Structures are given as C-alpha cells and as structure tokens.
C-alpha cells in the first residue's frame, strides 16, 4: 500500500492560486467619483481691493525704525553703551509689562521687541532727516547740517542712535575751527548721560585744539560744559535775537565758552 504525501510548500502555492482566482471572479467595476468643481463666482470688488493694496517696504517702515535693519555697510561705532536706560526705554518697558498683566499673560512676548544698546557713531547720510527734525525741535526751524558731510565727519560729528532712531547729535563746524555748532538730545532721552558722552567723544577726536561754543545764558548745559573745563570768555547780548522765537523762554543772550587744550 502506498501513501501519497503532499509537500507543504506546493500545497500553499495551490491555496494562493485558488484565492487569486476567486478574487478575480468576484471583482466589481469601480464607480468613478464625480469631481467637485470650484465655484466660478468671484467677487470682483474684493479682487480689486486686494490689487490696490500698497505695502510699505520694510526698510522705510515704522517697525524697521524700532527694530533696525541690516544695511549693506555701516561705519564702525565710536562706542557702544549697553548700560544706559533712558526715560523713554523705561517707559516702554513699563507699558509692555502693564499690557502683559492686563491681558493675563504671565510671560512677556519679546518676539517683537529686542534689547539694543545706545550706539555712538559718526554722521551718515541716512541720519540727516532725523537729525534735521531733532535740531528743529530743540532749536529753531530751517536748520540744515548736510554740509557737515563735507568737513571730515569722522572728527567733527557724533550721533547717538538706538536701533535706527537718532537720539542725539553733536557737531563741530570743522576740525580746523573746532566750534560746536549744535549739541542736542531727543526728548525722553535726556538725563541719561547721552550729551555728556557725545561731548566727550567729540573732544577726544580733536586733541590739542581749543574748542569754542556759544550757549544761551539760562541754558542748563552750562553745568555740563563746566564739568569738561569750559570757561566763559565773553557775554554776548542779543546773540540769538535772529534765531529764537520771540516767545521762547530761552535767553537770547549768550556766553562764549572756550576749552583750552
């Protein structure tokens, strides 16, 4: 008597072939799904409104003045001050903290605000619009210091900036005459030693030269100049008659001061 043994591998192959044939016989045609076409209705007014939107380039936007932009070239800074906190900087910090408390945020979002130092540098063409605005607010209208770019600004000018905001300016007429024509600090940035630092760097860049200036008789800057050793040489009556507004509280008389080096 003979017994026939089916090999396990061949038996499995036969089962797979039967399964495939059964699946093939049970196939049903696939019903195609109708494609959903988007609505052809378009609001032309919305499209026209979107096309008419004019965006401000980041380089000239308000946020760029706050945060700063990376220019292709910038001069080496004269000094960088990370320690000074001006009244304006302190006020902005308090405003952000108050907003965080009022909105219930325990952690301030610093993504739109970054710390920055006060940087002292020399006058550059991009500073001129802000410098003119600052000088007109502090002194009188019509001031134009564009010609300072022609008289060795590396020695005759110092500009204090916070990010892209000009907060102070000090200018000599030229390295040859060494007469201080303007020294001004932006409102909200006073009482932060900015004027003192600008005057120090201006004097340091013109060693062994006498420096002169005129200052209004009731100007508190007299105390600053005395700290640097400026001495009164002359009292000039009506020196600012042609410049100051008749209603200005500043004295139109001036002291001529000199720093001998």
mmCIF file of N, CA and C in Angstrom, residues 158-161 165-170 183-186 194-195:
data_model
loop_
_atom_site.group_PDB
_atom_site.id
_atom_site.type_symbol
_atom_site.label_atom_id
_atom_site.label_comp_id
_atom_site.label_asym_id
_atom_site.label_seq_id
_atom_site.Cartn_x
_atom_site.Cartn_y
_atom_site.Cartn_z
ATOM 1 N N UNK A 158 29.276 113.486 16.020
ATOM 2 C CA UNK A 158 28.946 112.312 16.825
ATOM 3 C C UNK A 158 27.426 112.193 16.846
ATOM 4 N N UNK A 159 26.926 111.008 16.510
ATOM 5 C CA UNK A 159 25.487 110.745 16.513
ATOM 6 C C UNK A 159 25.211 109.604 17.485
ATOM 7 N N UNK A 160 24.212 109.786 18.342
ATOM 8 C CA UNK A 160 23.774 108.728 19.250
ATOM 9 C C UNK A 160 22.513 108.097 18.676
ATOM 10 N N UNK A 161 22.529 106.786 18.517
ATOM 11 C CA UNK A 161 21.381 106.087 17.935
ATOM 12 C C UNK A 161 20.943 104.941 18.832
ATOM 13 N N UNK A 165 16.881 104.780 15.493
ATOM 14 C CA UNK A 165 16.370 106.063 15.959
ATOM 15 C C UNK A 165 17.520 106.955 16.407
ATOM 16 N N UNK A 166 17.610 108.151 15.839
ATOM 17 C CA UNK A 166 18.626 109.124 16.250
ATOM 18 C C UNK A 166 18.140 109.800 17.523
ATOM 19 N N UNK A 167 18.916 109.687 18.599
ATOM 20 C CA UNK A 167 18.513 110.249 19.889
ATOM 21 C C UNK A 167 19.424 111.387 20.337
ATOM 22 N N UNK A 168 20.510 111.638 19.614
ATOM 23 C CA UNK A 168 21.400 112.732 19.985
ATOM 24 C C UNK A 168 22.341 113.084 18.854
ATOM 25 N N UNK A 169 22.804 114.345 18.838
ATOM 26 C CA UNK A 169 23.704 114.811 17.789
ATOM 27 C C UNK A 169 24.628 115.879 18.357
ATOM 28 N N UNK A 170 25.895 115.805 18.000
ATOM 29 C CA UNK A 170 26.885 116.826 18.361
ATOM 30 C C UNK A 170 27.722 117.105 17.121
ATOM 31 N N UNK A 183 24.538 120.835 19.799
ATOM 32 C CA UNK A 183 24.583 119.695 20.715
ATOM 33 C C UNK A 183 23.163 119.513 21.235
ATOM 34 N N UNK A 184 22.516 118.413 20.860
ATOM 35 C CA UNK A 184 21.100 118.232 21.190
ATOM 36 C C UNK A 184 20.807 116.772 21.487
ATOM 37 N N UNK A 185 19.818 116.558 22.373
ATOM 38 C CA UNK A 185 19.363 115.218 22.739
ATOM 39 C C UNK A 185 17.846 115.181 22.592
ATOM 40 N N UNK A 186 17.340 114.094 22.064
ATOM 41 C CA UNK A 186 15.905 113.925 21.827
ATOM 42 C C UNK A 186 15.144 113.879 23.148
ATOM 43 N N UNK A 194 23.736 111.049 27.723
ATOM 44 C CA UNK A 194 23.997 110.986 26.282
ATOM 45 C C UNK A 194 24.750 112.219 25.814
ATOM 46 N N UNK A 195 24.322 113.408 26.257
ATOM 47 C CA UNK A 195 25.021 114.639 25.871
ATOM 48 C C UNK A 195 26.456 114.626 26.381
#
